CSV table of C-alpha atoms in Angstrom, one decimal:
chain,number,residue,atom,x,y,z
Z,13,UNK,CA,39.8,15.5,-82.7
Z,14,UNK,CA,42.1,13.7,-80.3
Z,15,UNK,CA,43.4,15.8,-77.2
Z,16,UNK,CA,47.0,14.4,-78.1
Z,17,UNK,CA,48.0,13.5,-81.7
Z,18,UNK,CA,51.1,12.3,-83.0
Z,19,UNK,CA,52.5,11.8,-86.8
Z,20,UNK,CA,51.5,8.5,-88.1
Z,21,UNK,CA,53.9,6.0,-88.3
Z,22,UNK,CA,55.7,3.5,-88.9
Z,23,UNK,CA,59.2,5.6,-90.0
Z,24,UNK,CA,61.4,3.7,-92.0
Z,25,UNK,CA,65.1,5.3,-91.6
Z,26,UNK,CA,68.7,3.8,-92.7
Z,27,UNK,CA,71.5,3.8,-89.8
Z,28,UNK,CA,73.0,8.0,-90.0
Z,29,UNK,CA,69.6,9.5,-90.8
Z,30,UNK,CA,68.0,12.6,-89.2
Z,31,UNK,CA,63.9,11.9,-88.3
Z,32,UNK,CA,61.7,14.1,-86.9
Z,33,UNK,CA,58.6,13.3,-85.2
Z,34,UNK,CA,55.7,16.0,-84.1
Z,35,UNK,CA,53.1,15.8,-81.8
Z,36,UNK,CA,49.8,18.3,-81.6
Z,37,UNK,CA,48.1,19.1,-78.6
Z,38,UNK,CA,44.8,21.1,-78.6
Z,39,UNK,CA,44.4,22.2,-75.2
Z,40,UNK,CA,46.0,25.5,-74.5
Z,41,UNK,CA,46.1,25.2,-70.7
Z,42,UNK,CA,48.2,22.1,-70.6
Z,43,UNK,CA,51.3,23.1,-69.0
Z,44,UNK,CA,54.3,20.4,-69.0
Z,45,UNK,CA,55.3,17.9,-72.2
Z,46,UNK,CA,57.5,15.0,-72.2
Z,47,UNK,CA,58.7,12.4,-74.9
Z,48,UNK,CA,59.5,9.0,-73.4
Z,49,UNK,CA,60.2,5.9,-75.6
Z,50,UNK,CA,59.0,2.5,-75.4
Z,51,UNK,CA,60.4,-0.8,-76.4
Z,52,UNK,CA,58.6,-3.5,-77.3
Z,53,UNK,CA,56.9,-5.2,-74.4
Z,54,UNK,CA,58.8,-3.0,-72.2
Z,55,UNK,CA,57.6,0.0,-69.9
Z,56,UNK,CA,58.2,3.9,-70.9
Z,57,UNK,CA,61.1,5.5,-70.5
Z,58,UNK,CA,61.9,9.3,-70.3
Z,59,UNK,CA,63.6,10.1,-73.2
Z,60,UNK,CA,63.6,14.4,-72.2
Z,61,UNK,CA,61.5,17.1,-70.8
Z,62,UNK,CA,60.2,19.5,-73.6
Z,63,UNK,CA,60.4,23.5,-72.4
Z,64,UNK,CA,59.7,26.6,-74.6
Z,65,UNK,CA,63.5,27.3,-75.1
Z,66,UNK,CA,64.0,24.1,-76.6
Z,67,UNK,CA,66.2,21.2,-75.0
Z,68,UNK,CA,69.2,19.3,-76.3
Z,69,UNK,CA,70.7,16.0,-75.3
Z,70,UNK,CA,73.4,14.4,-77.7
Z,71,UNK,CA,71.6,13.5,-80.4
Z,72,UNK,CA,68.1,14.7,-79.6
Z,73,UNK,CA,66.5,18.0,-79.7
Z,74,UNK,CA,62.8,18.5,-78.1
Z,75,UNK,CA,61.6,21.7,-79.3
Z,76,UNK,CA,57.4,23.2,-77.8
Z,77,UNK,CA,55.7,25.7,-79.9
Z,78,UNK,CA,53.2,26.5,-77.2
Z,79,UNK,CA,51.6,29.4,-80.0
Z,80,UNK,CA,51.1,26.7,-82.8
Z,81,UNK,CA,50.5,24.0,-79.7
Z,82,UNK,CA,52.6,21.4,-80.8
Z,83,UNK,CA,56.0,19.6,-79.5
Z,84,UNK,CA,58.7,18.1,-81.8
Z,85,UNK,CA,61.5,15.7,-81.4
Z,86,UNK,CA,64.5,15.5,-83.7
Z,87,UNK,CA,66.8,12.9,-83.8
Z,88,UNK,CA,70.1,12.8,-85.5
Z,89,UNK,CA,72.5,10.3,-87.1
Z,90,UNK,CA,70.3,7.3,-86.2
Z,91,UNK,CA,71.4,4.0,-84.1
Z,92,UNK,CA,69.8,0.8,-84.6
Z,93,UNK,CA,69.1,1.0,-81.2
Z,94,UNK,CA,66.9,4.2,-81.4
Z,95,UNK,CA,64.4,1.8,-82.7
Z,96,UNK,CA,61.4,1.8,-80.7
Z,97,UNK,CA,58.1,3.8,-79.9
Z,98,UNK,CA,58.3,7.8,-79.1
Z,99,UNK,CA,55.5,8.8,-77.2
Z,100,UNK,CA,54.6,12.6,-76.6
Z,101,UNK,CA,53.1,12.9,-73.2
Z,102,UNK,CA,51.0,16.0,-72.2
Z,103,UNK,CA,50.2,17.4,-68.6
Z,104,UNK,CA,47.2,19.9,-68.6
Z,105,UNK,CA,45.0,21.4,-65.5
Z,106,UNK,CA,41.1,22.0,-66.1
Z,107,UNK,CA,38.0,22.0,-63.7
Z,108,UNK,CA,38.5,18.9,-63.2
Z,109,UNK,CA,42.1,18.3,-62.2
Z,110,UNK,CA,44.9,17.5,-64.1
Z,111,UNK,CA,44.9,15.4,-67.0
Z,112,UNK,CA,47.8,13.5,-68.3
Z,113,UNK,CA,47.5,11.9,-71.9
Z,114,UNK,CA,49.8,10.0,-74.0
Z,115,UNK,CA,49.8,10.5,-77.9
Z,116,UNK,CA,49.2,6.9,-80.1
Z,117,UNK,CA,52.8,6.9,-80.4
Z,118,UNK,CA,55.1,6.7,-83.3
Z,119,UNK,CA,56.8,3.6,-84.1
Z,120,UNK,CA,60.4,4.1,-85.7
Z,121,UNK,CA,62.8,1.3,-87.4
Z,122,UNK,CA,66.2,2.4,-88.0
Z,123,UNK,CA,68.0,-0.6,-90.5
Z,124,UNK,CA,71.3,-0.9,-91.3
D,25,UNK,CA,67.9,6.3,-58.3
D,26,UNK,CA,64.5,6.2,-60.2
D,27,UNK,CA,63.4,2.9,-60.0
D,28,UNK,CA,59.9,1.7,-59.7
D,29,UNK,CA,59.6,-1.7,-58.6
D,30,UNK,CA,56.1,-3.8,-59.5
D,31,UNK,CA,54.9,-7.4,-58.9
D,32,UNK,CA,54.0,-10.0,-60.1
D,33,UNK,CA,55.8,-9.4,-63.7
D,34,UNK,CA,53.3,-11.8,-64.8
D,35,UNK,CA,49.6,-13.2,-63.6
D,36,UNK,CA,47.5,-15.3,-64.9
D,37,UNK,CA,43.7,-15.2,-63.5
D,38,UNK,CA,40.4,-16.7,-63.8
D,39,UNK,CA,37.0,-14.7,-63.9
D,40,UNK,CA,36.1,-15.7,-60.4
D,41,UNK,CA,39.5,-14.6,-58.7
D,42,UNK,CA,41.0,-12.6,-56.7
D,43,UNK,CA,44.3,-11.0,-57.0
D,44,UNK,CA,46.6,-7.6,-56.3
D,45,UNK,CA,49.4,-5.9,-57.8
D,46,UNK,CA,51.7,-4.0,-56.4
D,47,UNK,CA,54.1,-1.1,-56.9
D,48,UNK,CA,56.8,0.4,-54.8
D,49,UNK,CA,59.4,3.4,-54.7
D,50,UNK,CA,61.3,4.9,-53.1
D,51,UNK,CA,62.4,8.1,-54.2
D,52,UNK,CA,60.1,10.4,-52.1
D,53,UNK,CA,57.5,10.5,-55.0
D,54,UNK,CA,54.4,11.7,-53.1
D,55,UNK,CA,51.9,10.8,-56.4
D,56,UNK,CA,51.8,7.1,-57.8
D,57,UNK,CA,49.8,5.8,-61.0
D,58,UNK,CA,48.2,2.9,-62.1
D,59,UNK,CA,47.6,3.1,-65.9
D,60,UNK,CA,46.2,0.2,-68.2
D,61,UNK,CA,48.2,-0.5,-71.7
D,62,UNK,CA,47.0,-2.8,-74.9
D,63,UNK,CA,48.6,-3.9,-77.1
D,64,UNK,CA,49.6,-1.2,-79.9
D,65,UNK,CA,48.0,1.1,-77.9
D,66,UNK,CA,49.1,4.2,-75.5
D,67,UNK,CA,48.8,3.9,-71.9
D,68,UNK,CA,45.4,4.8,-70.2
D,69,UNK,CA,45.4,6.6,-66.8
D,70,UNK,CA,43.5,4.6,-64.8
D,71,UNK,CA,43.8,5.8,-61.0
D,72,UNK,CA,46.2,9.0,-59.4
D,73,UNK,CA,47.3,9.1,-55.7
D,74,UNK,CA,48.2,12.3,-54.6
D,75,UNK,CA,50.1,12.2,-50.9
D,76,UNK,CA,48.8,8.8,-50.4
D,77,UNK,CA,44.6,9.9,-51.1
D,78,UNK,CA,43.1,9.2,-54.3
D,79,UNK,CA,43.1,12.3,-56.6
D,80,UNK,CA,41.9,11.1,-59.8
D,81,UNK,CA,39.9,7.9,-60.9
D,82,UNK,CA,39.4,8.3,-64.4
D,83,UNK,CA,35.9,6.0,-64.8
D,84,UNK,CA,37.5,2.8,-64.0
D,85,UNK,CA,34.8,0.1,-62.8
D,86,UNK,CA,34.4,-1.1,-59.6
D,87,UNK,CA,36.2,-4.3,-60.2
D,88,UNK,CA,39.7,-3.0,-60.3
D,89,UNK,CA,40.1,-1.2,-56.2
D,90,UNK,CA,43.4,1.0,-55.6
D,91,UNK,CA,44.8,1.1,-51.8
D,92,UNK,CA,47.8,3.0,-51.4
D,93,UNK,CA,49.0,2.1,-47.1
D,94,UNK,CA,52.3,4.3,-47.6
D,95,UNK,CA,53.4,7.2,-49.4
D,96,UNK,CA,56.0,4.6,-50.8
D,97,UNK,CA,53.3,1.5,-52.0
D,98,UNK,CA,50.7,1.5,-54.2
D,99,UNK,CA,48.1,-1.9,-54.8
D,100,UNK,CA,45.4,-2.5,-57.5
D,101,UNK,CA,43.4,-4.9,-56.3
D,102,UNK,CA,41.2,-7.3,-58.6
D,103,UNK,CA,38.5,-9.2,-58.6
D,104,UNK,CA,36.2,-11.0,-61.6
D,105,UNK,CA,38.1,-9.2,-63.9
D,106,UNK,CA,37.0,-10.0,-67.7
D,107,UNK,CA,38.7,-11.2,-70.1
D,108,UNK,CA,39.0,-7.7,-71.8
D,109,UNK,CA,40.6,-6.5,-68.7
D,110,UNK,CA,43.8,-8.7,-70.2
D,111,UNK,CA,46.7,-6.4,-70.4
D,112,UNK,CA,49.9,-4.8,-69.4
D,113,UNK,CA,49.5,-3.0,-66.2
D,114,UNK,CA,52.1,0.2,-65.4
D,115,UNK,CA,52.6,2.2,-62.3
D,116,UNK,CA,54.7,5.0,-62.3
D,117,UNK,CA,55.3,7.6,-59.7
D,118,UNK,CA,56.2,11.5,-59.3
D,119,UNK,CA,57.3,14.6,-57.7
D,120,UNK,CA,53.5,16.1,-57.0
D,121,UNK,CA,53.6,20.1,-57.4
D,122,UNK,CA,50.8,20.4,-55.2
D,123,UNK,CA,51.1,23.8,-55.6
D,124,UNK,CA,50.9,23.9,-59.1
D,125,UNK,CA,48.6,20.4,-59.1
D,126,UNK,CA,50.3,19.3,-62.6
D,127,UNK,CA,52.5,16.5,-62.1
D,128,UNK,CA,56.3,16.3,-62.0
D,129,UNK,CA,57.8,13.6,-64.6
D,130,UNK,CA,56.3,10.3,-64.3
D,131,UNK,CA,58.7,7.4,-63.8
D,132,UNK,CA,57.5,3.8,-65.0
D,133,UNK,CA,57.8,0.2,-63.3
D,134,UNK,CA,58.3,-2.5,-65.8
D,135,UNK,CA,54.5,-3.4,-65.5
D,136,UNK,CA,52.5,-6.5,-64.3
D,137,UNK,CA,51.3,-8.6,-67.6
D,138,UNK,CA,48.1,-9.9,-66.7
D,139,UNK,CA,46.2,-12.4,-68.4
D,140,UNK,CA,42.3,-13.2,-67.4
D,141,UNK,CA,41.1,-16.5,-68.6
């Protein structure tokens, strides 16, 4: 099983739709999560920091389950220019240090 | 302002060469990144500076050498890379909780394309 695993994608969405995208973790120590996005040939960008009360800007909602150990993001009334990759990015600490892993990605079209 | 700033934004190399990236901020981060990404592919952690001493190097071989001279630069140097080695190269940079040794949120450069022939 991957340390960081993220819905399969690609989603297909019209302009105005709500999509949601989650991302498992399975190591219980791991202590900070973050989605960025990432346009084609681009580098990532932080899209928000996910916390146990849940976050909100505009249209997006990050929500972490820590209990169930996964993170979700939510996105509402779709742009064409939401279009891109979402990547769920996990921070954990072990023996060894800290670890930082980025899901697969999930790659998201939103069409007029 | 969180910008990270990396050169060359392209390279093209042969096996037998030697060449560096570089990465620079300047917004007091005191832990920088170097992480390799393919094509389709998430990005790989590659190397972790941690107030300017290297914390983490996650396998990488010998071919690819980090340096970081300031707590504001950060090189990967290269030499007979393979062709596998062919990809888009990122640093990013962050607050460093030392205390808490997780990192802060990362912040990406727009990467260093690199092409080995």
């Amino acid at each position: 099983r991957k340390e960081v695993e993220q819905d399969p994608g690609p989603f297909n969405v019209p302009e105005g739709a709500t999509v949601a995208f989650n991302c498992t973790y399975s190591n219980s120590a791991s202590q900070s999560f973050f989605w960025y996005r990432q346009d084609c040939r681009k580098e990532p960008k932080l899209l928000m920091s996910v916390y146990s009360s849940g976050n909100e800007d505009g249209r997006f909602t990050a929500q972490l389950n820590r209990a169930s150990q996964y993170i979700s993001l939510l996105i509402r009334d779709s742009k064409l220019s939401d279009s891109a990759t979402y990547l769920c990015v996990v921070n954990s600490v072990n023996t060894g240090g800290f670890k930082t892993i980025f899901g697969a990605g999930t790659r998201l079209f939103v069409k007029a | 302002d969180t910008e990270v700033t990396q050169t060359p934004k392209h390279l093209v190399m042969g096996m037998t060469n030697k060449k560096s990236l570089k990465c620079e901020q300047h917004m007091g981060h005191r832990a920088m990144y170097w992480y390799k990404q393919k094509a389709k592919k998430p990005p790989e952690l590659m190397f972790v500076y941690s107030y300017e001493k290297l914390s983490i190097n996650e396998s990488v071989p010998s071919r690819f050498s980090p340096e970081c001279p300031n707590s504001s630069l950060l090189n990967l140097h290269l030499h007979a890379l393979q062709p596998e080695d062919s990809a888009l190269y990122l640093c990013a940079s962050s607050q460093d909780r030392a205390g808490a040794g997780v990192p802060d949120t990362q912040y990406f450069g727009p990467g260093t394309r690199l092409t080995v022939l």
